[in-house]
């Protein structure tokens, strides 16, 4: 979902700017962060990928997006080229009709925020107005800081007015509109002609531009979106294979099966059989570390592109039920409700959760407790493997782990000129050393 300012209700609201920042650096990288208030993100120069929750959006110079409060965003520059981005955090307030002296803060549902196409303005104009807001916001004189509030509202006005004219000829924004269309309408009949028409380009030009920009063809991207949706449907519902094929845009279930097998190396039926045990994780994404050595992908787990980026991107499409990973105790009621509806066969949870949570989980399915705050993780791992009937796999992995650690210790000792403390990160066959 893409948000912009809705001019139809702007007169009913007032704005408060809380922070203004401009960052300029080659290959700019901002890890995903929580927007406590709404965040207006303006790309002043260069090209970058904007991560809005689980969406990745390519931004070009002059692109503008809003990340609603309570959601997350991150920014990644393209290559080593300088990237300049302005970020403004703000709140929207509405007057309470019954009390003239009261203002009520509006969240994502604010009338001023609407789902829309990407907004742009000429980069020179953005440079001027963003730097004026930034300069006044950080000024020593209170009267200038007040001026920043007025400047920011003027900036929102200019943007809303520009969007209202529906004048957007930027190639990158047209491509992003096409991607958004694919992600939203994957179940419909999508052809190059239809998608290119939505972008406003000829079919041949659009196909070439899309592949040069994203490194894959348009129809390959359509297939990827459909297959990711299909995996979650097959694992998270009781739909027949024919129904799944139709739900993701394939009229012929046999053609869908061939495409699926070509992509993942096994048929949809074999994929479902392999994942027939519905194991859920509750409490912490770190619990995935106990299942991965057993080659088990859970049916449900807490995942989020900010709070658990690596497992989210690596396993997200293969885990049909995503629980909230935002602060362990923040969304407990919601997560328990999702698990009750999902109906897993078994649940692995943290021993440290509260008793009332354990009682709710036990009413859903058999529960196994693990502690993440123990030095004796091997015994925790063995107990889980025994509960899941994976003892042989666990012992094979532990043997491999011990051999790997023995080699690593000898390698460090050979290359350390003197006693030292070294932090080592091991991922598959790669090692990264951090020496003190």
Short mmCIF file of C-alpha atoms in Angstrom, two decimals:
data_model
loop_
_atom_site.label_atom_id
_atom_site.label_comp_id
_atom_site.label_asym_id
_atom_site.label_seq_id
_atom_site.Cartn_x
_atom_site.Cartn_y
_atom_site.Cartn_z
CA UNK A 1 0.00 0.00 0.00
CA UNK A 2 1.35 3.41 -1.03
CA UNK A 3 0.28 6.51 0.87
CA UNK A 4 0.07 10.16 -0.09
CA UNK A 5 -1.73 13.26 1.12
CA UNK A 6 -5.47 13.39 0.40
CA UNK A 7 -6.32 17.04 -0.37
CA UNK A 8 -10.05 16.37 0.00
CA UNK A 9 -9.79 16.29 3.81
CA UNK A 10 -6.69 18.42 4.38
CA UNK A 11 -8.72 21.40 5.65
CA UNK A 12 -9.99 19.31 8.58
CA UNK A 13 -6.51 18.46 9.87
CA UNK A 14 -3.47 20.12 11.37
CA UNK A 15 0.16 18.93 11.19
CA UNK A 16 2.98 18.79 13.75
CA UNK A 17 6.55 18.27 12.54
CA UNK A 18 8.63 16.36 15.12
CA UNK A 19 11.95 15.82 13.38
CA UNK A 20 13.76 16.74 10.16
CA UNK A 21 16.86 15.02 8.82
CA UNK A 22 18.83 15.02 5.56
CA UNK A 23 21.44 12.31 4.86
CA UNK A 24 23.96 12.41 2.02
CA UNK A 25 26.51 9.64 1.42
CA UNK A 26 27.67 7.21 -1.27
CA UNK A 27 25.72 3.95 -1.24
CA UNK A 28 23.50 5.21 1.58
CA UNK A 29 22.19 2.36 3.74
CA UNK A 30 19.54 2.72 6.48
CA UNK A 31 18.44 -0.51 8.12
CA UNK A 32 14.71 -0.93 8.65
CA UNK A 33 13.44 1.21 11.51
CA UNK A 34 10.12 1.82 13.21
CA UNK A 35 8.33 5.03 12.29
CA UNK A 36 6.81 6.02 15.64
CA UNK A 37 5.09 8.91 13.86
CA UNK A 38 4.34 9.20 10.14
CA UNK A 39 7.51 9.60 8.04
CA UNK A 40 7.70 11.59 4.81
CA UNK A 41 10.62 10.26 2.74
CA UNK A 42 11.99 12.35 -0.14
CA UNK A 43 14.80 11.18 -2.44
CA UNK A 44 16.65 14.36 -3.35
CA UNK A 45 19.33 12.78 -5.56
CA UNK A 46 20.53 9.40 -6.80
CA UNK A 47 18.59 6.12 -6.86
CA UNK A 48 17.66 3.91 -3.91
CA UNK A 49 15.46 1.01 -2.84
CA UNK A 50 12.85 1.90 -0.23
CA UNK A 51 11.78 -0.98 2.02
CA UNK A 52 8.26 -0.29 3.28
CA UNK A 53 7.40 -3.16 5.63
CA UNK A 54 7.69 -6.16 3.26
CA UNK A 55 7.66 -4.19 -0.01
CA UNK A 56 10.77 -3.07 -1.89
CA UNK A 57 10.20 0.04 -4.04
CA UNK A 58 12.74 1.55 -6.40
CA UNK A 59 13.00 5.32 -5.88
CA UNK A 60 14.39 7.83 -8.35
CA UNK A 61 15.25 11.50 -7.88
CA UNK A 62 12.18 13.44 -6.75
CA UNK A 63 10.25 10.40 -5.48
CA UNK A 64 8.19 10.88 -2.34
CA UNK A 65 6.57 8.30 -0.04
CA UNK A 66 4.85 8.26 3.32
CA UNK A 67 5.47 5.51 5.87
CA UNK A 68 2.52 5.57 8.31
CA UNK A 69 3.29 5.60 12.03
CA UNK A 70 3.68 2.14 13.54
CA UNK A 71 5.16 0.65 10.36
CA UNK A 72 8.81 0.24 9.34
CA UNK A 73 11.00 1.51 6.53
CA UNK A 74 14.60 1.22 5.36
CA UNK A 75 16.65 2.68 2.50
CA UNK A 76 19.40 1.14 0.38
CA UNK A 77 21.39 3.13 -2.17
CA UNK A 78 22.27 1.77 -5.60
CA UNK A 79 26.01 1.07 -5.95
CA UNK A 80 28.52 3.65 -4.79
CA UNK A 81 26.74 6.68 -6.25
CA UNK A 82 25.95 9.51 -3.79
CA UNK A 83 22.40 9.35 -2.45
CA UNK A 84 20.63 12.23 -0.71
CA UNK A 85 17.43 11.61 1.22
CA UNK A 86 15.29 13.84 3.44
CA UNK A 87 13.12 12.28 6.18
CA UNK A 88 10.49 14.23 8.10
CA UNK A 89 8.60 12.71 11.05
CA UNK A 90 5.19 14.23 11.70
CA UNK A 91 1.76 13.67 13.24
CA UNK A 92 -1.72 14.48 11.95
CA UNK A 93 -4.34 15.88 14.31
CA UNK A 94 -8.05 16.44 13.93
CA UNK A 95 -10.13 18.83 16.02
CA UNK A 96 -12.70 17.15 18.28
CA UNK A 97 -16.08 18.60 17.32
CA UNK A 98 -17.50 18.49 20.85
CA UNK A 99 -14.48 20.24 22.40
CA UNK A 100 -13.01 23.12 20.47
CA UNK A 101 -9.86 23.14 22.59
CA UNK A 102 -9.05 19.44 21.95
CA UNK A 103 -7.10 17.79 19.15
CA UNK A 104 -7.20 14.07 18.40
CA UNK A 105 -4.16 12.38 16.82
CA UNK A 106 -4.91 10.39 13.68
CA UNK A 107 -3.02 7.22 12.78
CA UNK A 108 -2.84 5.30 9.51
CA UNK A 109 -6.60 5.72 9.11
CA UNK A 110 -6.21 9.52 8.89
CA UNK A 111 -8.33 11.03 6.16
CA UNK A 112 -5.31 12.95 4.96
CA UNK A 113 -3.49 9.72 4.14
CA UNK A 114 -4.77 7.83 1.13
CA UNK A 115 -3.56 4.92 -0.96
CA UNK A 116 -2.32 6.35 -4.24
CA UNK A 117 0.25 6.31 -6.95
CA UNK A 118 3.77 7.43 -6.24
CA UNK A 119 4.21 11.19 -5.96
CA UNK A 120 6.98 13.28 -7.45
CA UNK A 121 7.98 16.90 -7.88
CA UNK A 122 10.94 18.45 -9.73
CA UNK A 123 14.10 17.64 -7.75
CA UNK A 124 15.25 21.26 -7.76
CA UNK A 125 12.04 22.31 -6.04
CA UNK A 126 12.34 19.49 -3.50
CA UNK A 127 15.94 20.46 -2.73
CA UNK A 128 14.92 24.03 -2.02
CA UNK A 129 11.91 23.38 0.18
CA UNK A 130 13.40 20.42 2.10
CA UNK A 131 16.57 22.32 2.99
CA UNK A 132 14.50 25.31 4.07
CA UNK A 133 12.44 23.13 6.44
CA UNK A 134 15.61 21.43 7.75
CA UNK A 135 17.45 24.75 8.29
CA UNK A 136 14.57 26.36 10.17
CA UNK A 137 13.78 23.24 12.23
CA UNK A 138 17.35 23.12 13.60
CA UNK A 139 17.72 26.91 14.08
CA UNK A 140 18.61 28.35 17.47
CA UNK A 141 15.82 30.93 17.39
CA UNK A 142 12.37 29.68 18.48
CA UNK A 143 10.64 31.89 15.90
CA UNK A 144 12.59 30.14 13.12
CA UNK A 145 11.69 26.71 14.50
CA UNK A 146 8.06 27.79 14.41
CA UNK A 147 8.64 28.82 10.82
CA UNK A 148 9.72 25.22 10.07
CA UNK A 149 6.23 24.04 11.03
CA UNK A 150 4.72 26.41 8.46
CA UNK A 151 7.33 25.49 5.84
CA UNK A 152 6.55 21.79 6.28
CA UNK A 153 2.82 22.32 5.81
CA UNK A 154 3.62 24.35 2.71
CA UNK A 155 5.71 21.43 1.44
CA UNK A 156 2.80 19.03 1.97
CA UNK A 157 0.53 21.44 0.14
CA UNK A 158 2.90 21.64 -2.85
CA UNK A 159 3.10 17.84 -2.99
CA UNK A 160 -0.65 17.30 -2.69
CA UNK A 161 -1.29 19.95 -5.35
CA UNK A 162 1.24 18.35 -7.71
CA UNK A 163 -0.28 14.89 -7.18
CA UNK A 164 -3.74 16.25 -7.86
CA UNK A 165 -2.69 17.15 -11.39
CA UNK A 166 -1.86 13.44 -12.07
CA UNK A 167 1.18 14.56 -14.05
CA UNK A 168 3.76 11.85 -13.58
CA UNK A 169 6.01 10.90 -16.47
CA UNK A 170 8.90 9.46 -14.48
CA UNK A 171 10.04 6.06 -15.78
CA UNK A 172 10.90 4.64 -12.37
CA UNK A 173 7.55 5.57 -10.92
CA UNK A 174 5.81 4.00 -13.93
CA UNK A 175 7.76 0.76 -13.34
CA UNK A 176 6.80 0.78 -9.66
CA UNK A 177 3.16 1.22 -10.58
CA UNK A 178 3.48 -1.81 -12.84
CA UNK A 179 5.09 -3.86 -10.05
CA UNK A 180 2.36 -2.83 -7.63
CA UNK A 181 -0.25 -3.91 -10.17
CA UNK A 182 1.38 -7.35 -10.50
CA UNK A 183 1.53 -7.80 -6.71
CA UNK A 184 -2.09 -6.78 -6.27
CA UNK A 185 -3.66 -8.47 -9.35
CA UNK A 186 -1.54 -11.60 -9.69
CA UNK A 187 -4.69 -13.75 -9.78
CA UNK A 188 -5.96 -12.02 -12.92
CA UNK A 189 -4.88 -12.65 -16.50
CA UNK A 190 -1.70 -10.60 -16.82
CA UNK A 191 -0.03 -10.06 -20.18
CA UNK A 192 2.84 -7.83 -21.28
CA UNK A 193 0.35 -5.66 -23.14
CA UNK A 194 -1.88 -5.16 -20.10
CA UNK A 195 0.96 -4.46 -17.68
CA UNK A 196 2.80 -2.12 -20.07
CA UNK A 197 -0.44 -0.21 -20.65
CA UNK A 198 -0.70 0.42 -16.89
CA UNK A 199 2.86 1.80 -16.98
CA UNK A 200 2.13 3.96 -20.00
CA UNK A 201 4.75 2.40 -22.32
CA UNK A 202 4.75 0.28 -25.44
CA UNK A 203 5.05 -3.45 -24.74
CA UNK A 204 8.53 -3.92 -26.23
CA UNK A 205 10.00 -0.82 -24.59
CA UNK A 206 8.44 -1.71 -21.22
CA UNK A 207 9.70 -5.31 -21.31
CA UNK A 208 13.24 -4.15 -22.06
CA UNK A 209 13.17 -1.39 -19.43
CA UNK A 210 11.77 -3.72 -16.74
CA UNK A 211 14.47 -6.35 -17.29
CA UNK A 212 17.28 -3.77 -17.33
CA UNK A 213 15.98 -2.24 -14.09
CA UNK A 214 15.12 -5.34 -12.04
CA UNK A 215 17.30 -8.01 -13.63
CA UNK A 216 14.43 -10.30 -14.59
CA UNK A 217 11.70 -10.34 -17.22
CA UNK A 218 8.20 -9.10 -16.51
CA UNK A 219 6.64 -12.55 -16.79
CA UNK A 220 9.35 -14.10 -14.63
CA UNK A 221 8.42 -11.59 -11.94
CA UNK A 222 4.73 -12.42 -12.38
CA UNK A 223 5.57 -16.12 -11.96
CA UNK A 224 7.64 -15.46 -8.84
CA UNK A 225 4.83 -13.50 -7.18
CA UNK A 226 2.31 -16.22 -8.07
CA UNK A 227 4.52 -19.07 -6.82
CA UNK A 228 5.17 -17.34 -3.48
CA UNK A 229 1.42 -16.84 -3.04
CA UNK A 230 0.78 -20.46 -4.06
CA UNK A 231 3.20 -21.86 -1.46
CA UNK A 232 1.46 -19.99 1.34
CA UNK A 233 -1.97 -21.07 0.08
CA UNK A 234 -0.97 -24.74 -0.18
CA UNK A 235 0.44 -24.76 3.35
CA UNK A 236 -2.02 -22.41 5.02
CA UNK A 237 -5.37 -23.59 3.67
CA UNK A 238 -7.30 -26.71 2.75
CA UNK A 239 -7.70 -25.60 -0.88
CA UNK A 240 -7.40 -28.24 -3.59
CA UNK A 241 -4.51 -27.94 -6.02
CA UNK A 242 -6.90 -26.90 -8.79
CA UNK A 243 -8.26 -24.13 -6.56
CA UNK A 244 -4.77 -22.93 -5.65
CA UNK A 245 -3.83 -22.75 -9.33
CA UNK A 246 -6.91 -20.64 -10.11
CA UNK A 247 -6.37 -18.39 -7.06
CA UNK A 248 -2.88 -17.43 -8.23
CA UNK A 249 -3.80 -16.86 -11.86
CA UNK A 250 -3.38 -20.24 -13.64
CA UNK A 251 -6.40 -21.76 -15.38
CA UNK A 252 -4.62 -25.08 -16.02
CA UNK A 253 -3.56 -26.91 -12.84
CA UNK A 254 -1.19 -29.17 -14.81
CA UNK A 255 0.62 -26.19 -16.28
CA UNK A 256 0.82 -24.73 -12.76
CA UNK A 257 2.30 -28.01 -11.47
CA UNK A 258 4.96 -28.03 -14.19
CA UNK A 259 5.89 -24.41 -13.45
CA UNK A 260 6.06 -25.16 -9.72
CA UNK A 261 8.29 -28.21 -10.18
CA UNK A 262 10.60 -26.30 -12.52
CA UNK A 263 10.94 -23.53 -9.91
CA UNK A 264 11.38 -25.63 -6.74
CA UNK A 265 12.49 -29.06 -7.94
CA UNK A 266 9.49 -30.97 -6.61
CA UNK A 267 5.80 -31.19 -7.44
CA UNK A 268 3.17 -29.29 -5.42
CA UNK A 269 1.96 -32.59 -3.96
CA UNK A 270 5.48 -33.55 -2.84
CA UNK A 271 5.97 -30.04 -1.43
CA UNK A 272 2.83 -30.35 0.69
CA UNK A 273 3.77 -33.88 1.83
CA UNK A 274 7.22 -32.69 2.88
CA UNK A 275 5.68 -29.96 5.00
CA UNK A 276 2.75 -31.96 6.38
CA UNK A 277 3.69 -31.47 10.06
CA UNK A 278 2.43 -28.04 11.08
CA UNK A 279 4.91 -26.81 13.70
CA UNK A 280 4.46 -23.30 15.09
CA UNK A 281 6.97 -21.10 16.91
CA UNK A 282 5.75 -18.66 19.54
CA UNK A 283 7.63 -15.95 21.40
CA UNK A 284 10.86 -15.21 19.55
CA UNK A 285 12.26 -15.49 16.04
CA UNK A 286 15.44 -16.88 17.65
CA UNK A 287 13.62 -20.20 18.05
CA UNK A 288 14.19 -20.71 14.31
CA UNK A 289 17.81 -21.45 15.22
CA UNK A 290 16.67 -24.70 16.82
CA UNK A 291 14.60 -25.84 13.82
CA UNK A 292 17.02 -24.95 11.02
CA UNK A 293 19.60 -27.70 11.88
CA UNK A 294 16.72 -30.21 11.82
CA UNK A 295 15.78 -28.98 8.33
CA UNK A 296 12.30 -28.01 9.53
CA UNK A 297 10.53 -24.95 8.19
CA UNK A 298 7.77 -23.95 10.62
CA UNK A 299 4.13 -23.54 9.71
CA UNK A 300 3.91 -20.35 11.79
CA UNK A 301 6.59 -18.08 13.23
CA UNK A 302 7.14 -14.45 14.31
CA UNK A 303 8.65 -12.65 11.30
CA UNK A 304 9.22 -9.05 10.24
CA UNK A 305 11.58 -7.34 7.75
CA UNK A 306 13.00 -5.12 10.54
CA UNK A 307 12.84 -7.20 13.71
CA UNK A 308 14.02 -10.41 11.98
CA UNK A 309 15.35 -9.46 8.52
CA UNK A 310 17.46 -12.53 7.71
CA UNK A 311 14.84 -15.23 8.38
CA UNK A 312 12.12 -12.99 6.95
CA UNK A 313 13.81 -12.69 3.57
CA UNK A 314 15.15 -16.26 3.54
CA UNK A 315 12.05 -18.11 4.77
CA UNK A 316 9.15 -15.67 4.54
CA UNK A 317 7.50 -17.12 1.40
CA UNK A 318 7.83 -20.68 2.80
CA UNK A 319 6.13 -19.91 6.15
CA UNK A 320 2.38 -19.55 5.55
CA UNK A 321 1.43 -17.95 8.90
CA UNK A 322 3.39 -14.89 9.98
CA UNK A 323 3.06 -13.80 13.61
CA UNK A 324 4.03 -10.34 14.81
CA UNK A 325 7.71 -10.07 15.77
CA UNK A 326 7.40 -6.52 17.13
CA UNK A 327 8.51 -6.58 20.78
CA UNK A 328 8.02 -9.96 22.36
CA UNK A 329 5.18 -8.87 24.67
CA UNK A 330 3.51 -6.31 22.41
CA UNK A 331 1.14 -8.41 20.27
CA UNK A 332 0.60 -11.50 22.41
CA UNK A 333 -3.21 -11.53 22.22
CA UNK A 334 -3.14 -11.05 18.46
CA UNK A 335 -0.52 -13.78 17.97
CA UNK A 336 -2.45 -16.24 20.11
CA UNK A 337 -5.60 -15.53 18.13
CA UNK A 338 -3.76 -16.16 14.85
CA UNK A 339 -2.40 -19.48 16.17
CA UNK A 340 -5.85 -20.57 17.35
CA UNK A 341 -7.23 -19.92 13.86
CA UNK A 342 -4.24 -21.61 12.14
CA UNK A 343 -4.56 -24.88 14.09
CA UNK A 344 -0.92 -26.09 14.20
CA UNK A 345 -0.08 -29.71 15.13
CA UNK A 346 2.65 -28.73 17.64
CA UNK A 347 3.95 -25.53 19.21
CA UNK A 348 7.48 -24.65 20.30
CA UNK A 349 7.59 -21.71 22.69
CA UNK A 350 9.98 -19.90 25.02
CA UNK A 351 10.10 -21.14 28.60
CA UNK A 352 10.22 -17.53 29.76
CA UNK A 353 6.72 -16.58 28.57
CA UNK A 354 3.97 -16.09 31.16
CA UNK A 355 1.84 -18.90 32.54
CA UNK A 356 -1.41 -17.63 31.02
CA UNK A 357 0.22 -17.75 27.57
CA UNK A 358 1.34 -21.35 28.14
CA UNK A 359 -2.20 -22.29 29.17
CA UNK A 360 -3.64 -20.74 25.98
CA UNK A 361 -1.03 -22.49 23.83
CA UNK A 362 -1.70 -25.87 25.49
CA UNK A 363 -5.36 -25.57 24.51
CA UNK A 364 -4.32 -25.16 20.85
CA UNK A 365 -1.77 -28.01 20.48
CA UNK A 366 0.95 -29.95 22.36
CA UNK A 367 3.67 -27.56 23.55
CA UNK A 368 7.44 -27.93 23.97
CA UNK A 369 9.29 -25.24 25.94
CA UNK A 370 12.81 -24.03 25.17
CA UNK A 371 14.99 -21.53 26.99
CA UNK A 372 17.05 -19.03 25.02
CA UNK A 373 18.86 -17.97 28.18
CA UNK A 374 20.87 -21.11 28.87
CA UNK A 375 24.46 -22.19 28.27
CA UNK A 376 23.34 -25.79 27.92
CA UNK A 377 21.79 -25.24 24.49
CA UNK A 378 22.88 -28.68 23.28
CA UNK A 379 20.58 -30.43 25.74
CA UNK A 380 17.76 -28.06 24.82
CA UNK A 381 18.37 -28.90 21.18
CA UNK A 382 18.45 -32.66 21.87
CA UNK A 383 15.21 -32.51 23.87
CA UNK A 384 13.46 -30.71 21.01
CA UNK A 385 14.81 -33.19 18.45
CA UNK A 386 13.56 -36.13 20.53
CA UNK A 387 10.11 -34.51 20.83
CA UNK A 388 9.99 -34.06 17.06
CA UNK A 389 11.43 -37.53 16.35
CA UNK A 390 14.54 -36.03 14.76
CA UNK A 391 17.21 -37.39 17.14
CA UNK A 392 19.37 -38.87 14.37
CA UNK A 393 19.43 -35.57 12.44
CA UNK A 394 20.27 -33.67 15.63
CA UNK A 395 23.25 -35.90 16.49
CA UNK A 396 24.60 -35.65 12.93
CA UNK A 397 24.39 -31.87 13.07
CA UNK A 398 26.00 -31.68 16.53
CA UNK A 399 28.89 -33.89 15.35
CA UNK A 400 29.43 -31.65 12.35
CA UNK A 401 29.24 -28.56 14.58
CA UNK A 402 31.87 -29.89 17.02
CA UNK A 403 34.27 -30.75 14.17
CA UNK A 404 33.74 -27.32 12.69
CA UNK A 405 34.42 -25.58 16.01
CA UNK A 406 37.57 -27.65 16.62
CA UNK A 407 38.93 -26.60 13.22
CA UNK A 408 37.97 -22.99 13.90
CA UNK A 409 39.77 -22.93 17.29
CA UNK A 410 42.95 -24.34 15.77
CA UNK A 411 42.72 -21.86 12.89
CA UNK A 412 42.41 -18.91 15.30
CA UNK A 413 45.30 -20.16 17.45
CA UNK A 414 47.60 -20.49 14.42
CA UNK A 415 46.96 -16.96 13.24
CA UNK A 416 46.84 -15.13 16.60
CA UNK A 417 50.27 -13.64 17.36
CA UNK A 418 49.33 -13.14 21.00
CA UNK A 419 46.45 -13.96 23.34
CA UNK A 420 43.40 -12.23 21.94
CA UNK A 421 39.64 -12.20 22.09
CA UNK A 422 37.96 -12.85 18.76
CA UNK A 423 34.27 -12.76 17.96
CA UNK A 424 33.50 -15.11 15.08
CA UNK A 425 30.40 -15.17 12.95
CA UNK A 426 29.82 -18.47 11.15
CA UNK A 427 27.30 -18.81 8.35
CA UNK A 428 27.43 -22.06 6.36
CA UNK A 429 31.09 -22.23 5.21
CA UNK A 430 31.90 -18.55 5.67
CA UNK A 431 33.68 -17.08 8.71
CA UNK A 432 34.00 -13.46 9.72
CA UNK A 433 36.51 -12.59 12.47
CA UNK A 434 36.25 -9.54 14.74
CA UNK A 435 39.54 -9.29 16.68
CA UNK A 436 40.11 -7.04 19.69
#
